[in-house]
GROMACS .gro file of C-alpha atoms in nm:
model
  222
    1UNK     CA    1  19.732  13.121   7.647
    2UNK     CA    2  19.693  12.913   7.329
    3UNK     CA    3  19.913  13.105   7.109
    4UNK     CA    4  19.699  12.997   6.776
    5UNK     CA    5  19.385  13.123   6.969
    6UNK     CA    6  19.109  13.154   6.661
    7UNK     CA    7  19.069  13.484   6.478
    8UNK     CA    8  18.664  13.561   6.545
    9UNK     CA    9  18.440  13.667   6.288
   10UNK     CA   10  18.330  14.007   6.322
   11UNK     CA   11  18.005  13.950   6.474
   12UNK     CA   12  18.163  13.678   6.733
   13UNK     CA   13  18.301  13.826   7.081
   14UNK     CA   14  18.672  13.737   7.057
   15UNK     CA   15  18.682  13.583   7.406
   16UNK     CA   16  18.447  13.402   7.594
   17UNK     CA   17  18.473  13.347   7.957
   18UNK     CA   18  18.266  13.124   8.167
   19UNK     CA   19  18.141  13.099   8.560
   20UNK     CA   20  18.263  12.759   8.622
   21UNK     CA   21  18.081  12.591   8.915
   22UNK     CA   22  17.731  12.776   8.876
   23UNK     CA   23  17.695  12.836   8.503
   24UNK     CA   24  17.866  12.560   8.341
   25UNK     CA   25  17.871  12.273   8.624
   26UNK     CA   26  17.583  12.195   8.839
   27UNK     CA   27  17.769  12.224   9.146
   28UNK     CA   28  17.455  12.245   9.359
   29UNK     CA   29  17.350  11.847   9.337
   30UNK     CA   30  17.721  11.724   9.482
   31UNK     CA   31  17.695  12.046   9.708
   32UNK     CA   32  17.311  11.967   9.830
   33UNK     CA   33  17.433  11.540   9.869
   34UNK     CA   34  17.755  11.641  10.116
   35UNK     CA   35  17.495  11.837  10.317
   36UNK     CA   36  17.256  11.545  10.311
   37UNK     CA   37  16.962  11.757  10.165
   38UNK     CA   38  16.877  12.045   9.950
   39UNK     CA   39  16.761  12.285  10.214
   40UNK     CA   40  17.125  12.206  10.388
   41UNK     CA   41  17.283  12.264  10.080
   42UNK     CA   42  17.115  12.555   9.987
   43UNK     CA   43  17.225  12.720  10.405
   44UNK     CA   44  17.554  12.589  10.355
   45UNK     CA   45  17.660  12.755  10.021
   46UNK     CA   46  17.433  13.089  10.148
   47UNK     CA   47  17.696  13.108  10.383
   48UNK     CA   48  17.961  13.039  10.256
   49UNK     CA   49  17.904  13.275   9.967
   50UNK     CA   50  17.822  13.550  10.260
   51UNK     CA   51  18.209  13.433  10.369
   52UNK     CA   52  18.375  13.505   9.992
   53UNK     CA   53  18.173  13.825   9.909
   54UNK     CA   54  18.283  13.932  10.283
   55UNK     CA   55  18.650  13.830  10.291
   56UNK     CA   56  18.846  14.064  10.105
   57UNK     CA   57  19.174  13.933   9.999
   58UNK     CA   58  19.203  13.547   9.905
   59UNK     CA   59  19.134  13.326  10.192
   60UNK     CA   60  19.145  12.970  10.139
   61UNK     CA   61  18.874  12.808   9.921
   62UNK     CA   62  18.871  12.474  10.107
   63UNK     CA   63  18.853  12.682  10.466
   64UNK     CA   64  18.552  12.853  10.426
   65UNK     CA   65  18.374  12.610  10.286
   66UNK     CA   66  18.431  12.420  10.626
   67UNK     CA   67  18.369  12.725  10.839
   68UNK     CA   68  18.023  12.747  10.688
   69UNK     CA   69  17.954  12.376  10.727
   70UNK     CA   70  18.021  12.472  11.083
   71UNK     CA   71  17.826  12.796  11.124
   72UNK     CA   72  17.527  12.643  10.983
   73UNK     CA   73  17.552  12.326  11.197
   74UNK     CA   74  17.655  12.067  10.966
   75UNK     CA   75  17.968  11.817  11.030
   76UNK     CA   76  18.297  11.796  10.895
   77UNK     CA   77  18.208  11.505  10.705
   78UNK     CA   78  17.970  11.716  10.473
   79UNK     CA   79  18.296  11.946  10.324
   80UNK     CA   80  18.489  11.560  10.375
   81UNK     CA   81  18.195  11.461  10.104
   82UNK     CA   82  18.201  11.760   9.885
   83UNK     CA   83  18.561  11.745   9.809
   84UNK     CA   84  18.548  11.353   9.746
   85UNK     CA   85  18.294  11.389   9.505
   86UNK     CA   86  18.451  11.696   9.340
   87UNK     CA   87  18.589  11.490   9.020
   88UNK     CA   88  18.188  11.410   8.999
   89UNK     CA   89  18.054  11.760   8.903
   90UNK     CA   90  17.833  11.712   8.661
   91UNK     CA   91  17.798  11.969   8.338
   92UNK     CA   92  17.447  12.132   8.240
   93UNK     CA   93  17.298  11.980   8.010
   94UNK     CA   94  17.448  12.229   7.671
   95UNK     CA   95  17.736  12.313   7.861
   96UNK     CA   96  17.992  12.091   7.641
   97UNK     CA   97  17.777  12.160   7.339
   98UNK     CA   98  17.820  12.550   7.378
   99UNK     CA   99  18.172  12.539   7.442
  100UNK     CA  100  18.278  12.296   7.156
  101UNK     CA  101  18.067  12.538   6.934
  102UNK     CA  102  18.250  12.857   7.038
  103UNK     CA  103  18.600  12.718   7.015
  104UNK     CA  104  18.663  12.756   6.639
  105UNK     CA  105  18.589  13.098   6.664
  106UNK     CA  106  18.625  13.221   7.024
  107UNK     CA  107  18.939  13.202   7.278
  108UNK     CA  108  18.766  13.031   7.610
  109UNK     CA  109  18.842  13.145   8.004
  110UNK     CA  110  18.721  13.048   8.318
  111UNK     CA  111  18.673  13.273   8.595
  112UNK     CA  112  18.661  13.119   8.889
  113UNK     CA  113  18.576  13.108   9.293
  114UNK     CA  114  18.784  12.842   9.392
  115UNK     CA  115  19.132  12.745   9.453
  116UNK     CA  116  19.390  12.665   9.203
  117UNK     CA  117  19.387  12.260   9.331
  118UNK     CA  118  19.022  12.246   9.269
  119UNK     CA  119  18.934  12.502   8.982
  120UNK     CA  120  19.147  12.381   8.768
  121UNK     CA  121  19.027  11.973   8.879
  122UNK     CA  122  18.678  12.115   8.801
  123UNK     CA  123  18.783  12.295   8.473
  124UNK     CA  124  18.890  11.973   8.294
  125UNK     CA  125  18.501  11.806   8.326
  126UNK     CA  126  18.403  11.938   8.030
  127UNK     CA  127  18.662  11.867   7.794
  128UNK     CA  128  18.757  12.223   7.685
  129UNK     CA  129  19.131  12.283   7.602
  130UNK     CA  130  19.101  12.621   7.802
  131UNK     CA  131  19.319  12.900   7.700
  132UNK     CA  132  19.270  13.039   8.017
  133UNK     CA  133  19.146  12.914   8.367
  134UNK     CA  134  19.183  13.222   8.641
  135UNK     CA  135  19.113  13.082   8.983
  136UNK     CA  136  19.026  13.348   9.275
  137UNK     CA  137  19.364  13.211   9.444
  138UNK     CA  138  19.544  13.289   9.125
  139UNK     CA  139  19.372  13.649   9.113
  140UNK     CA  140  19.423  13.663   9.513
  141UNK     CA  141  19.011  13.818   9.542
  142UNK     CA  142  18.688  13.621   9.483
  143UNK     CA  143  18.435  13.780   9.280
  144UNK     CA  144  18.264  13.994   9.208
  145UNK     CA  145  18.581  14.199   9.300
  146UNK     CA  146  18.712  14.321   8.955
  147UNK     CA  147  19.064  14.178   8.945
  148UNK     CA  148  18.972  13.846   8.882
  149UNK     CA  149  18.779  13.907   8.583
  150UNK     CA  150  19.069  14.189   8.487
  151UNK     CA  151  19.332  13.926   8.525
  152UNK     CA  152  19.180  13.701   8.295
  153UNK     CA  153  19.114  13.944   8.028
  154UNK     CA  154  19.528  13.993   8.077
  155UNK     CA  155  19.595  13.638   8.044
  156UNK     CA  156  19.387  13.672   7.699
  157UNK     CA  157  19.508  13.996   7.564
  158UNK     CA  158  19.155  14.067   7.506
  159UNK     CA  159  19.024  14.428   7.587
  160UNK     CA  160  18.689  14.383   7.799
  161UNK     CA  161  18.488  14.518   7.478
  162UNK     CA  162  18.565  14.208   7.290
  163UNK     CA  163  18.474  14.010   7.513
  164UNK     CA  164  18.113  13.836   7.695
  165UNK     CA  165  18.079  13.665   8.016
  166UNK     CA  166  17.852  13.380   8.096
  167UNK     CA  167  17.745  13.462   8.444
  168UNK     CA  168  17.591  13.148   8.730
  169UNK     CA  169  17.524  13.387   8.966
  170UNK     CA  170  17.354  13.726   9.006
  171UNK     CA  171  17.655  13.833   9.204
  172UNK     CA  172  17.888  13.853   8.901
  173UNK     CA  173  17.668  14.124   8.744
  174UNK     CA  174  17.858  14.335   8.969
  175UNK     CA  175  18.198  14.242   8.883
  176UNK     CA  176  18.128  14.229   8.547
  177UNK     CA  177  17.975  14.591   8.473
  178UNK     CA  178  18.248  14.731   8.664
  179UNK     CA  179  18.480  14.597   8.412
  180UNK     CA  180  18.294  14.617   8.106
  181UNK     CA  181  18.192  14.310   8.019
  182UNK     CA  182  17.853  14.241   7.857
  183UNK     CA  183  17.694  13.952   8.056
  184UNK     CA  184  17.450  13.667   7.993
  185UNK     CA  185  17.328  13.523   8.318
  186UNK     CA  186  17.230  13.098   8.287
  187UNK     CA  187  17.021  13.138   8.589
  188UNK     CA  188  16.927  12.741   8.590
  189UNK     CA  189  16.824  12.741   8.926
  190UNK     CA  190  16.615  13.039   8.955
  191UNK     CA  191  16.801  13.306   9.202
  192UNK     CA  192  16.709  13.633   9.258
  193UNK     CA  193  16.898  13.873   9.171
  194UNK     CA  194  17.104  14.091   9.452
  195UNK     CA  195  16.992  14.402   9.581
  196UNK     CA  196  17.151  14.649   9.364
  197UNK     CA  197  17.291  14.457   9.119
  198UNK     CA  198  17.316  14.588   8.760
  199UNK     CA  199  17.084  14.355   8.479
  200UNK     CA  200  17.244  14.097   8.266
  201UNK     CA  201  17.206  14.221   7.915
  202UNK     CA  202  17.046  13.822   7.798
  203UNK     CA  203  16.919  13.566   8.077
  204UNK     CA  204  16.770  13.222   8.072
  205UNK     CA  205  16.708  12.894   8.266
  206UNK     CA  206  16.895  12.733   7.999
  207UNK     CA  207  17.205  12.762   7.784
  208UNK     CA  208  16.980  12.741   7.470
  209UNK     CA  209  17.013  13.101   7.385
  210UNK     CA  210  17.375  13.169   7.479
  211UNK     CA  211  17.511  13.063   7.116
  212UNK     CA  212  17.265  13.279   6.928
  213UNK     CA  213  17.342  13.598   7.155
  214UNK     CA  214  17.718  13.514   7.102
  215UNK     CA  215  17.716  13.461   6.781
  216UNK     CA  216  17.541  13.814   6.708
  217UNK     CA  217  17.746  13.982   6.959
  218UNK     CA  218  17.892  14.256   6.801
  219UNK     CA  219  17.642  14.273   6.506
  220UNK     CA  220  17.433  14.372   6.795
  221UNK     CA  221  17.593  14.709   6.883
  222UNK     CA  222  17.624  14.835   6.498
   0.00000   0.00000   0.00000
């Protein structure tokens, strides 16, 4: 952790941590390309997000993403693809611009499903001198399982009621309630949100309003 991590403002959260490969980078174009077409992309990472929510305890990133290329038909050259293009992630359009915003006032996390070899690869596409980047093979659980998101919180010697998470997926509404952590879900590509899953408390296509709901984050709950 960046031991001259800013002081916030009182109405700024004092940490902000990020989804990395749904809300930040568009992970769904190099995912979608590997698999040769959206509908194969969209299978593909339905099943392999069946495999993390299902696994329990850390299994290796890079294996199920081939075991669901294989359950859903595709070849190994489509997980071949996706990690060769990895370094070519591309961020939301806002992404940088929110982050480079936040950082003289906010300390910045990722929370991560992923591996520590490609998290951390991924992290560094947008620029951000993270003070924290928890991978789900650092925290030994994917999400929505709470110790990732706990572990990072740790890391920051932030309490969860200082700090907001910037969800990519409906599935980290979960997580993040059970921990405490007020949520805003960048929804960009339109999912639905999960059976039982408790509501975001701000949600938009776009990363537009993010800065504005951060920025009046705890002026919000005088």
């Amino acid at each position: 952790m960046d031991s001259l991590a800013p002081l916030p403002s009182p109405a700024w959260p004092r940490a902000v941590l990020f989804d990395l490969l749904t809300a930040l980078l568009d992970s769904w174009t190099v995912w979608n390309a590997a698999a040769g077409s959206e509908a194969a992309g969209r299978a593909w990472r339905a099943e392999y997000l069946r495999r993390t929510y299902g696994c329990g305890s850390y299994v290796p990133y890079e294996q199920l993403v081939r075991e669901a290329a294989e359950q859903v038909g595709l070849p190994r050259t489509a997980p071949e693809a996706l990690e060769a293009h990895w370094d070519e992630l591309p961020p939301w359009n806002g992404a940088r611009k929110l982050l480079h915003a936040l950082r003289p006032h906010c300390q910045l996390a990722v929370v991560t499903n992923c591996s520590e070899r490609l998290g951390r690869r991924a992290a560094a596409l947008l620029g951000i001198d993270w003070d924290v980047v928890i991978t789900s093979e650092a925290a030994g659980y994917y999400k929505p399982d709470p110790r990732p998101y706990k572990l990072a919180l740790t890391e920051l010697g932030t309490e969860a009621a200082e700090a907001a998470f910037v969800a990519g997926s409906g599935y980290d509404m979960f997580g993040t309630s059970a921990v405490g952590l007020r949520t805003y879900w960048h929804n960009r590509v339109g999912l639905a949100m999960p059976s039982g899953a408790p509501m975001p408390e701000a949600q938009s296509a776009t990363l537009e309003t993010a800065l504005p709901w951060l920025r009046s984050f705890h002026a919000a709950t005088r």
